[in-house]
CSV table of C-alpha atoms in Angstrom, one decimal:
chain,number,residue,atom,x,y,z
A,1,UNK,CA,-7.9,23.2,17.6
A,2,UNK,CA,-5.7,21.5,14.6
A,3,UNK,CA,-8.2,18.3,13.0
A,4,UNK,CA,-5.4,15.0,11.5
A,5,UNK,CA,-7.8,14.1,8.8
A,6,UNK,CA,-6.2,10.2,6.7
A,7,UNK,CA,-5.8,9.6,3.7
A,8,UNK,CA,-8.7,8.1,3.1
A,9,UNK,CA,-10.3,11.4,3.9
A,10,UNK,CA,-8.4,14.1,2.2
A,11,UNK,CA,-9.1,11.4,-0.6
A,12,UNK,CA,-12.3,11.7,-0.6
A,13,UNK,CA,-13.0,14.7,-0.8
A,14,UNK,CA,-9.8,15.4,-2.8
A,15,UNK,CA,-12.9,13.2,-5.2
A,16,UNK,CA,-15.4,14.5,-4.4
A,17,UNK,CA,-14.0,18.0,-4.8
A,18,UNK,CA,-15.0,18.7,-1.3
A,19,UNK,CA,-14.0,21.6,1.2
A,20,UNK,CA,-12.6,19.5,4.1
A,21,UNK,CA,-13.7,22.7,6.1
A,22,UNK,CA,-16.3,24.1,4.1
A,23,UNK,CA,-20.0,24.1,5.8
A,24,UNK,CA,-23.4,23.1,5.2
A,25,UNK,CA,-26.4,23.1,6.5
A,26,UNK,CA,-29.0,21.0,7.3
A,27,UNK,CA,-30.8,20.8,4.4
A,28,UNK,CA,-27.2,20.7,2.4
A,29,UNK,CA,-26.3,18.3,4.3
A,30,UNK,CA,-28.8,15.7,3.7
A,31,UNK,CA,-28.8,17.0,0.0
A,32,UNK,CA,-24.9,14.8,0.3
A,33,UNK,CA,-25.8,12.2,2.6
A,34,UNK,CA,-29.1,11.5,0.9
A,35,UNK,CA,-31.0,11.4,3.2
A,36,UNK,CA,-34.1,13.1,4.3
A,37,UNK,CA,-34.0,16.1,7.3
A,38,UNK,CA,-35.6,13.8,9.7
A,39,UNK,CA,-33.0,11.1,8.9
A,40,UNK,CA,-30.3,13.4,10.5
A,41,UNK,CA,-31.2,14.7,13.1
A,42,UNK,CA,-31.8,11.1,14.9
A,43,UNK,CA,-27.7,10.8,13.6
A,44,UNK,CA,-27.5,13.9,15.8
A,45,UNK,CA,-29.6,12.7,18.9
A,46,UNK,CA,-28.4,9.7,19.5
A,47,UNK,CA,-24.9,11.4,18.3
A,48,UNK,CA,-23.5,8.7,15.9
A,49,UNK,CA,-22.4,12.3,12.9
A,50,UNK,CA,-20.2,15.1,15.0
A,51,UNK,CA,-21.5,18.5,13.8
A,52,UNK,CA,-21.0,22.3,14.5
A,53,UNK,CA,-24.0,23.8,17.4
A,54,UNK,CA,-23.8,26.9,15.4
A,55,UNK,CA,-26.8,28.4,18.3
A,56,UNK,CA,-29.6,26.2,20.4
A,57,UNK,CA,-32.3,26.2,16.4
A,58,UNK,CA,-29.1,25.2,14.3
A,59,UNK,CA,-26.4,23.5,13.2
A,60,UNK,CA,-24.4,23.1,10.8
A,61,UNK,CA,-22.1,20.6,9.4
A,62,UNK,CA,-17.9,20.7,8.6
A,63,UNK,CA,-17.3,19.0,4.9
A,64,UNK,CA,-14.5,16.4,7.2
A,65,UNK,CA,-17.9,15.1,9.3
A,66,UNK,CA,-19.8,14.6,6.5
A,67,UNK,CA,-17.2,12.4,4.5
A,68,UNK,CA,-16.0,10.9,7.5
A,69,UNK,CA,-19.4,9.6,8.4
A,70,UNK,CA,-19.6,8.1,5.5
A,71,UNK,CA,-16.6,6.0,5.6
A,72,UNK,CA,-17.5,4.9,8.8
A,73,UNK,CA,-20.8,3.4,6.8
A,74,UNK,CA,-18.3,1.9,4.4
A,75,UNK,CA,-19.4,-2.4,5.2
A,76,UNK,CA,-16.7,-5.1,3.8
A,77,UNK,CA,-17.6,-7.6,1.7
A,78,UNK,CA,-16.9,-11.0,1.5
A,79,UNK,CA,-16.7,-11.0,-2.2
A,80,UNK,CA,-13.1,-10.5,-4.5
A,81,UNK,CA,-13.2,-8.5,-6.2
A,82,UNK,CA,-15.0,-7.3,-9.3
A,83,UNK,CA,-12.1,-7.1,-12.6
A,84,UNK,CA,-12.5,-5.8,-16.0
A,85,UNK,CA,-11.6,-8.7,-17.2
A,86,UNK,CA,-14.9,-10.0,-15.6
A,87,UNK,CA,-16.6,-7.1,-16.6
A,88,UNK,CA,-18.1,-8.3,-20.4
A,89,UNK,CA,-21.9,-9.3,-19.4
A,90,UNK,CA,-21.3,-11.4,-16.4
A,91,UNK,CA,-19.1,-13.2,-17.8
A,92,UNK,CA,-14.9,-13.1,-18.4
A,93,UNK,CA,-14.2,-13.2,-20.6
A,94,UNK,CA,-11.2,-15.5,-22.4
A,95,UNK,CA,-8.1,-15.3,-23.3
A,96,UNK,CA,-7.5,-16.0,-26.4
């Protein structure tokens, strides 16, 4: 079964040095997502994240499943993007 990846997922994988078909244990996935194993298990029970059911007692994740979950969690901002000119001590730099 071929899986088509969006440019966003490919860019995320490249920048995070994650192979799309790299397999992660539950412990590794929870570290990658910065959540507890219990929280990850709850996401699985709620079908909010895809996973691999290896056997009755073992689940794993492909890298792309973790990246797709992360991409779905991005919340849009109502603020305009911050530019480098706005970052000097929290103030705009004066133009000469």
